Structures are given as structure tokens and as C-alpha cells.
Coordinates of C-alpha atoms in Angstrom, one line a residue:
X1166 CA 6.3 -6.0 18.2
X1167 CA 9.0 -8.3 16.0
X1168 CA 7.3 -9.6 13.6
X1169 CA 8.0 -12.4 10.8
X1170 CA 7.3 -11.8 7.1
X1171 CA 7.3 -14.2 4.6
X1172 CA 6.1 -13.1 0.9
X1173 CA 6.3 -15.0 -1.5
X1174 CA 5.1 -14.6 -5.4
X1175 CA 4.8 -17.3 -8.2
X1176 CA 4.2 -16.8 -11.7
X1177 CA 3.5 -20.1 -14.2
X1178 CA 3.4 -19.5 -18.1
X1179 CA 1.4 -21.0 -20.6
X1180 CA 4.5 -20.8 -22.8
X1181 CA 8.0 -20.6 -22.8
X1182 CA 9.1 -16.6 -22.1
X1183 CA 12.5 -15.6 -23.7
X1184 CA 12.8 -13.0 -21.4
X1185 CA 11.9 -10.9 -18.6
X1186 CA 12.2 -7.6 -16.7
X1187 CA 10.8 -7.3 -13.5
X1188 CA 11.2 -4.7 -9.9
X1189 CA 10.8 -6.0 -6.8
X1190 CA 9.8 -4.4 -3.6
X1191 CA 9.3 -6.2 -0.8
X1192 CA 12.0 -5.1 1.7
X1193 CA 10.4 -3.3 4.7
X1194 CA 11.1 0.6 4.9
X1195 CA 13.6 2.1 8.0
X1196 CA 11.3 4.6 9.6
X1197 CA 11.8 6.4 13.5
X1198 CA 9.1 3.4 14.3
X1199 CA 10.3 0.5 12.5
X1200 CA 13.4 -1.3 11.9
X1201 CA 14.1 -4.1 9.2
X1202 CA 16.6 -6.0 11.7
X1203 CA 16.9 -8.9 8.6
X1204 CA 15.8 -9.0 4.5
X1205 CA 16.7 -12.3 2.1
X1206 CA 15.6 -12.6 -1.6
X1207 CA 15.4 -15.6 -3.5
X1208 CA 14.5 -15.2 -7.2
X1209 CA 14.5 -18.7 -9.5
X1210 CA 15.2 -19.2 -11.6
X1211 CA 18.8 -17.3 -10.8
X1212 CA 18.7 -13.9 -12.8
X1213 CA 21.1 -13.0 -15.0
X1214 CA 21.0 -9.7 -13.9
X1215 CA 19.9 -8.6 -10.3
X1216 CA 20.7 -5.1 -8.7
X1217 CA 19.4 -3.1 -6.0
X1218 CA 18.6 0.8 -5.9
X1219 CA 16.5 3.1 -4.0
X1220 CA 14.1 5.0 -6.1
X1221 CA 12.3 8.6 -5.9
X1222 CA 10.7 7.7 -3.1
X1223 CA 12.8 6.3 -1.1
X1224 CA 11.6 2.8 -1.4
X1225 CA 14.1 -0.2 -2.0
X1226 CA 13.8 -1.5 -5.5
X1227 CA 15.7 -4.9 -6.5
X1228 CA 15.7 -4.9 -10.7
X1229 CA 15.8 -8.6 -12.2
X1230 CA 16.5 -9.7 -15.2
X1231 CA 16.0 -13.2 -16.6
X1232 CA 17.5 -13.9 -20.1
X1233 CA 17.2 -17.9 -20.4
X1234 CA 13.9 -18.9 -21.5
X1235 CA 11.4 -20.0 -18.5
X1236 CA 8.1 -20.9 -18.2
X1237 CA 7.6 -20.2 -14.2
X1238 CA 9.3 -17.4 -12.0
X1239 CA 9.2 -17.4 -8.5
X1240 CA 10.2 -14.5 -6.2
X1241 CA 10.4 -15.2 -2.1
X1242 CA 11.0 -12.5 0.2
X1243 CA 11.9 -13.3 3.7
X1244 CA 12.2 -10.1 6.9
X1245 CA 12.3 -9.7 10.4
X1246 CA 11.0 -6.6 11.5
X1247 CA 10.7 -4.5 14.8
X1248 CA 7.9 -2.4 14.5
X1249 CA 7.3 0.3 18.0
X1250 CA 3.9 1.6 18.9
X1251 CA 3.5 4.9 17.9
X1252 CA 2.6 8.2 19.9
X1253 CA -0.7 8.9 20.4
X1254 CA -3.0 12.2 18.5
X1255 CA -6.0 11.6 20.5
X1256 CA -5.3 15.1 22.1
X1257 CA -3.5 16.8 18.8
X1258 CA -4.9 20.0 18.0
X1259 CA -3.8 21.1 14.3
X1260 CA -4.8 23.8 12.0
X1261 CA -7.8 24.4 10.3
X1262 CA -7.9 22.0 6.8
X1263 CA -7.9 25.2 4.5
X1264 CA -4.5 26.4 5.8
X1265 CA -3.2 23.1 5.4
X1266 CA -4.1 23.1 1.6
X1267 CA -3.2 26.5 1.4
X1268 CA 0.6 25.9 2.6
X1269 CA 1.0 23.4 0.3
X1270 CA -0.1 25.1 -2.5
X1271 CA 2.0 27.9 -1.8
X1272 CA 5.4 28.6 -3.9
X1273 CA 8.5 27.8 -1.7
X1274 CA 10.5 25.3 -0.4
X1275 CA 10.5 23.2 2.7
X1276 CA 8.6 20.2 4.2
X1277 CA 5.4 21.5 2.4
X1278 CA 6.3 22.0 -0.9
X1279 CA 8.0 18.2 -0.7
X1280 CA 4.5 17.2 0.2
X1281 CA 2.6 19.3 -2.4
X1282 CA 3.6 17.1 -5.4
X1283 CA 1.0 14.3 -3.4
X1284 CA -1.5 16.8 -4.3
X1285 CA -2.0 15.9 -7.7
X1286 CA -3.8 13.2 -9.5
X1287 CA -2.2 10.3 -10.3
X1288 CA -2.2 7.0 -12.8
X1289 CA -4.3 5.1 -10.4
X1290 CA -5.9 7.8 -8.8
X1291 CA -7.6 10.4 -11.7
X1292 CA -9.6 13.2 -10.5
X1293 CA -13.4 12.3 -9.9
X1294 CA -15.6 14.9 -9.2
X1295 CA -18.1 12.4 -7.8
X1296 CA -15.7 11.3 -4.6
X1297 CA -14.8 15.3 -4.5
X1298 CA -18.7 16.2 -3.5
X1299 CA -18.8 13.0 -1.6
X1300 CA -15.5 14.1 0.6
X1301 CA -16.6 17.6 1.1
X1302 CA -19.2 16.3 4.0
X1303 CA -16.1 15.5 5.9
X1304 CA -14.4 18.9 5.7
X1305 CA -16.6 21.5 6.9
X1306 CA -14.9 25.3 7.1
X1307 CA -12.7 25.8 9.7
X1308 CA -12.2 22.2 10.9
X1309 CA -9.5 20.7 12.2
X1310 CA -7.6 19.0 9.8
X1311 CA -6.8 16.0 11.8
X1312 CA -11.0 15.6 12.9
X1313 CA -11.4 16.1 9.0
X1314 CA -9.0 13.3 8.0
X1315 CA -10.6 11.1 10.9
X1316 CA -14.1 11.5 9.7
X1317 CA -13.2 10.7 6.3
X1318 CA -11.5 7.5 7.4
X1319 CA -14.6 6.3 9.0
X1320 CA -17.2 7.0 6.4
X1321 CA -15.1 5.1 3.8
X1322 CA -15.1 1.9 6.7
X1323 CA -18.6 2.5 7.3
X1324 CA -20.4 3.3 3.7
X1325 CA -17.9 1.0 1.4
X1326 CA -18.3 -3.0 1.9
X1327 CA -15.3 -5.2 2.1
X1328 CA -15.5 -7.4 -0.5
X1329 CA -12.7 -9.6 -2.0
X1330 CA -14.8 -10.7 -4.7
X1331 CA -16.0 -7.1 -6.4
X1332 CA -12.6 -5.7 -7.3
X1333 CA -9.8 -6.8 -9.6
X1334 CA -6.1 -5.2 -8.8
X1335 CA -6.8 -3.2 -12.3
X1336 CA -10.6 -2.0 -11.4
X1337 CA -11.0 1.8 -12.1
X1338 CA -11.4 4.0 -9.1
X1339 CA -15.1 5.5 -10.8
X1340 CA -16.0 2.0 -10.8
X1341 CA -15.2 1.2 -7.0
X1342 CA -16.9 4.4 -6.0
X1343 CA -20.4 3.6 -7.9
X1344 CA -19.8 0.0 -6.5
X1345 CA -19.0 1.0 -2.7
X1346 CA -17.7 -2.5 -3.0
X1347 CA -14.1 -3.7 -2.9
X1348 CA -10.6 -4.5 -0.6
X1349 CA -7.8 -2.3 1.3
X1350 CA -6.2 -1.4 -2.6
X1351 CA -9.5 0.1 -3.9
X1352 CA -10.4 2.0 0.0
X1353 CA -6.6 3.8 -0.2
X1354 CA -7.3 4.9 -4.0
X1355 CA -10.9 6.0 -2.5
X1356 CA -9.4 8.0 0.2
X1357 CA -6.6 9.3 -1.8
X1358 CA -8.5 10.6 -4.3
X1359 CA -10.7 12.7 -1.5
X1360 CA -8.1 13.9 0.3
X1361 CA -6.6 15.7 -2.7
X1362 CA -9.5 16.7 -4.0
X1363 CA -9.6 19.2 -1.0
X1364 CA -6.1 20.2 -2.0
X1365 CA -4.5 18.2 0.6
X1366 CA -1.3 15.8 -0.1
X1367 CA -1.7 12.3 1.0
X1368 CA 0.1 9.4 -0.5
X1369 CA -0.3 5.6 -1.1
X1370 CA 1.5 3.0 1.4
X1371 CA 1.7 -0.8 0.8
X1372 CA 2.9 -3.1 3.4
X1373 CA 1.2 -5.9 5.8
X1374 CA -1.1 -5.9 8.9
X1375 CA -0.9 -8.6 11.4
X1376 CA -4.1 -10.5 11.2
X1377 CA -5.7 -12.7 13.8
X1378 CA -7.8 -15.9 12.8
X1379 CA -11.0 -15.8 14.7
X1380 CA -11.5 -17.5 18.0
X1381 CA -11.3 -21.5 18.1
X1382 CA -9.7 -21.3 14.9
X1383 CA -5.9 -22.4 14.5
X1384 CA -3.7 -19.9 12.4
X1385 CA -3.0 -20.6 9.1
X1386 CA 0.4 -20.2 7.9
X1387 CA 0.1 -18.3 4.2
X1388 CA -3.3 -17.1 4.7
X1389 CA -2.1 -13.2 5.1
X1390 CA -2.1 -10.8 2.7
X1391 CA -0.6 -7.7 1.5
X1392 CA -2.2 -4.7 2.8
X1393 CA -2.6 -1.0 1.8
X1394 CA -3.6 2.6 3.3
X1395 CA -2.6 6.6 2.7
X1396 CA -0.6 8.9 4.6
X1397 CA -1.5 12.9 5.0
X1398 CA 0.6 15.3 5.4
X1399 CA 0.1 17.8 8.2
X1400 CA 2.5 21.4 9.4
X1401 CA 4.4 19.9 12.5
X1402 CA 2.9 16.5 12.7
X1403 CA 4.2 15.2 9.1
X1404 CA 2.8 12.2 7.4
X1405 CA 0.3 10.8 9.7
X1406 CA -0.8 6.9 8.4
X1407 CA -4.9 6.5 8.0
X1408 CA -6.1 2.7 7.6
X1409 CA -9.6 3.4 6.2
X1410 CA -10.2 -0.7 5.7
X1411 CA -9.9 -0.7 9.3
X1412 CA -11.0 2.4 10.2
X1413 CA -8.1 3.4 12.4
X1414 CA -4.8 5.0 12.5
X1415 CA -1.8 2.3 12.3
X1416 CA 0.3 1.6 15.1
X1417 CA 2.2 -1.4 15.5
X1418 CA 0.3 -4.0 14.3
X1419 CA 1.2 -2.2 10.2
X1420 CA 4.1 -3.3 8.4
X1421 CA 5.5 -0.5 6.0
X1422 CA 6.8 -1.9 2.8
X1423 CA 6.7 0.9 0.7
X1424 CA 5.2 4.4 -0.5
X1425 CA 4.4 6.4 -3.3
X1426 CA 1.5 8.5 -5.5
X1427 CA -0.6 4.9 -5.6
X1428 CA -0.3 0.9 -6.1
X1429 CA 1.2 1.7 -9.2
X1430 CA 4.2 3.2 -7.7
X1431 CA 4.5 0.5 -5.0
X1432 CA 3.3 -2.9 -6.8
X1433 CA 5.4 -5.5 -4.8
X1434 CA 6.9 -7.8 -8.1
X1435 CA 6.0 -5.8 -11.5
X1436 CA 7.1 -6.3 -15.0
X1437 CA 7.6 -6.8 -18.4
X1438 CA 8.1 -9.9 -20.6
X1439 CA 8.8 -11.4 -24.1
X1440 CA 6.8 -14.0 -24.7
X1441 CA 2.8 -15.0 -25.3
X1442 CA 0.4 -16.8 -23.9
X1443 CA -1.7 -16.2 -20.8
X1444 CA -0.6 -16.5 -17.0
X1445 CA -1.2 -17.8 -13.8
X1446 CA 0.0 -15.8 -10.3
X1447 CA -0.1 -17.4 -6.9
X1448 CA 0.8 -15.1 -3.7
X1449 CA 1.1 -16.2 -0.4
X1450 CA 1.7 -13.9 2.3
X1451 CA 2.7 -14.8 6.6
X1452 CA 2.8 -12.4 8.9
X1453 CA 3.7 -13.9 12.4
X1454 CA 4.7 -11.8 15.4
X1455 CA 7.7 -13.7 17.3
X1456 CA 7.0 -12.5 20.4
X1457 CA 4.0 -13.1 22.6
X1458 CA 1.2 -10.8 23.9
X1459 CA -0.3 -10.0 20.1
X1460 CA -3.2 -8.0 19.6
X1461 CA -6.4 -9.8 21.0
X1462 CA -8.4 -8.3 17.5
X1463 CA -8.2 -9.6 14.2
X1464 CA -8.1 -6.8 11.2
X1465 CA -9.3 -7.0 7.7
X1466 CA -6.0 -7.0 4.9
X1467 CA -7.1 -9.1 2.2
X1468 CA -6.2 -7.9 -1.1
X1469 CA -5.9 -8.9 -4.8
X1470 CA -2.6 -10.6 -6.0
X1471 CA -0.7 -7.1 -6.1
X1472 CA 1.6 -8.3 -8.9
X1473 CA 1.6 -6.7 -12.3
X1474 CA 3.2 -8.0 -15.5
X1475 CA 2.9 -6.8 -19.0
X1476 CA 3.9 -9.1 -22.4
X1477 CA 5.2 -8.4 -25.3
X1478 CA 4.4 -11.0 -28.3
X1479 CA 7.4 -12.9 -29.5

């Protein structure tokens, strides 16, 4: 599938800021699966300091730097992206979930160690021994790890409700799992947090699903959204992608932006400002696949306005 992406973020102040840091990350990621064939960035107002870098994890990173005084920024990302189905694991076998853990929680070096640092607990994603008792119905001695990972997937679709309303991009991950309530952000911290809790490395991904508009109803341009899941790590399969909003594992209908311990590690426009007052952020998002023969189902992305943005008083 080629597909269109527009993204774009607008911030209005209450008062005039003197200045401002922010990163952007909003370039699709080159993967065996996925090409980013175009990328263009417009920032206004024009930075006085704009450069690109890749960071620890590999995801592109543009750092801005406004020094006139503003009272709105604007960030607009624009990509065409090929995006190729990928293979099938309907008929994988793969080791037990314990040896997984096991090998990479072993000393060494390799593939597995590389994963093992996804192990741990994270910013976003603390340890909860609540979601730990809760994931251990899933992972039953001796089974599979893939059939594991898959049965997790589907409990979070089936016992957590999607709802835009519950959730704010800053709610606590206790809070989400007493709620069973919230959007594609809070399900990836969910399952996250589960699948390390077993001892197994999994890691946040960010990017955009291609949605569908129910039938009769004309597509409306802007009315996509950023959307999240996790990859697990597996011996001789590597990171296999689990959307558990969706309750599916994503082909080419997911857009991969970016990847990294959780949302804080992959927020698409971040930052940091001098200046006071409060703030407003509009996001708009368009996904729209170029060529024809789309999907014939629609699939839930909506998320909060993934932006972040810290002041600092004048």
C-alpha cells in the first residue's frame, strides 16, 4: 500500500513566549517492510535553529529552536510511504515464554541482550503488580510464546473499553488499569507493562493506521489520528508488532513512525519553553492510501493530542 500522510500540530499561547525548544518526530521509519519514498517539514514561524539527528533508537529526530518571541507555533509534516504486507505467523511455532525471558535475562551479547534493556520499567510504564497477576492468566508454563503474546492481545481488546473521553495523554498507567477505560496510548502502556512483567522485552511504537469511515459516510480529510502499539521480541522471529486496540497483528494497513521504551520516548512534537500562561494544541492527522483496493474494514486509532510541552516562567 502507498499511502499519504499529512500531520500537522498547532500550538496558540496565551502570551507572548521568548523562546522555545522543541524535537520533532514525525518522519516515517525505513524498515524491510516500509519505505519513506518522500518527508517535508514546515515549522513557522522559521526556527532559528533547525537540525536533524537520529537518536538511540534509531528514530529520526529534527531539534528546533525558536528565539524571536511568538505566540503560536505550528509544525506540518508531510510523507509518502510504501508500506508491504508482511509474512504471515499463523503457522510459527516458537519457544516456550520462559526460555524467551530466560535468554534475555541472560549475560552476553547478541540480538537478546539488545532486546533485554525493553525489559525494564520505564517513565511511562512503572512496574504494577496489579497488571503483573492480571497478565499471568495469559502465560501459562510451557506455552508458546507467540500464543501467549496473542492471548494477551486479545484480552486487553476484549476486557478494556475504547474510550476517547477517559484518558488524558498524561493519565497514569494504575489509573487506566483500575479504569479499563481509555485509547491506543493507554492499551500499549497496558500491554507493555504485562509483557515485561513476565520478563519479556517489548517496546512502544507510534505511528498511524489507515482508518475507514463507516459505510455511507464520505471520508473526512483531518479526521485521522496518531496511533500506538508494542513490539515483542522473540529468538529468530525478532520484534513482532501486536496492535492490542485492534486486537491484531499489524500488517500494511500501520504506519511506523517511531519506537522506543514508551510515548515518552516517541512523543511526535515535544518541548520546552520560556514563557507563561496556558496553552491551546490542535492536531490534525490524514492518512489516505493513493492507490485503490484499501481495506474493506475500518480500525479504531484515535488518540489524545500526543504533543508534550513544558514552560518555564519568564
Amino acid at each position: 500500500m502507498l499511502y499519504r500522510v499529512t500531520h500537522q500540530t498547532a500550538y496558540a499561547y496565551d502570551r507572548e513566549v521568548s523562546v522555545s525548544h522543541h524535537v520533532v518526530q514525525l518522519r516515517p521509519r525505513e524498515l524491510p517492510w516500509q519505505r519513506c519514498l518522500s518527508h517535508q517539514l514546515c515549522v513557522r514561524p522559521d526556527p532559528g535553529v533547525e537540525a536533524s539527528r537520529t537518536d538511540y533508537f534509531g528514530n529520526h529526530s529534527v531539534l528546533v529552536t525558536l528565539e524571536t518571541a511568538h505566540r503560536e507555533f505550528e509544525v506540518i509534516a508531510g510523507s509518502l510511504v510504501e508500506v508491504l504486507p508482511r509474512p504471515s505467523l499463523a503457522a510459527v511455532e516458537t519457544p516456550a515464554w520462559e526460555s524467551v525471558a530466560a535468554a534475555c535475562g541472560a549475560p552476553g551479547w547478541g540480538d537478546a541482550a539488545a532486546a533485554g534493556e525493553f525489559r525494564f520499567e520505564s517513565p511511562w510504564v512503572p512496574q504494577r503488580p496489579e497488571i503483573g497477576a492480571w497478565a499471568a492468566e495469559s502465560f501459562a508454563p510451557g506455552r508458546g510464546w507467540l500464543a501467549a503474546m496473542a492471548d494477551l492481545n486479545a484480552r486487553i481488546h476484549r476486557d478494556f473499553v475504547f474510550d476517547g473521553t477517559a484518558t488524558t495523554v498524561t493519565t497514569p498507567l494504575a489509573e487506566v488499569f483500575a479504569k479499563r477505560r481509555g485509547v491506543c496510548q493507554d492499551f500499549a502502556h497496558v500491554m507493555l507493562a504485562a509483557a515485561r512483567a513476565m520478563g519479556l522485552p517489548a517496546r512502544y511504537v507510534s505511528g498511524y493506521l489507515e482508518t475507514l469511515p463507516p459505510p455511507g459516510n464520505a471520508r473526512l480529510v483531518g479526521a485521522d489520528a496518531s496511533h500506538a502499539w508494542i513490539a515483542a521480541w522473540c529468538p529468530g522471529l525478532g520484534w513482532v508488532d501486536f496492535d492490542p486496540t485492534n486486537d491484531l497483528l499489524p500488517s500494511d494497513r500501520h504506519v511506523t513512525v517511531a519506537w522506543g521504551r514508551d510515548f515518552g520516548d516517541v512523543s511526535p512534537v515535544r518541548g520546552v519553553l520560556l514563557g507563561s500562561g496556558d496553552h491551546r494544541i490542535r492536531v490534525s492527522v490524514d492518512v489516505e492510501a493513493v492507490d485503490a483496493g484499501a481495506s474493506d474494514d475500518g480500525g479504531r486509532s484515535q488518540s489524545q493530542s500526543q504533543s508534550q510541552s513544558f514552560s518555564t516562567p519568564a
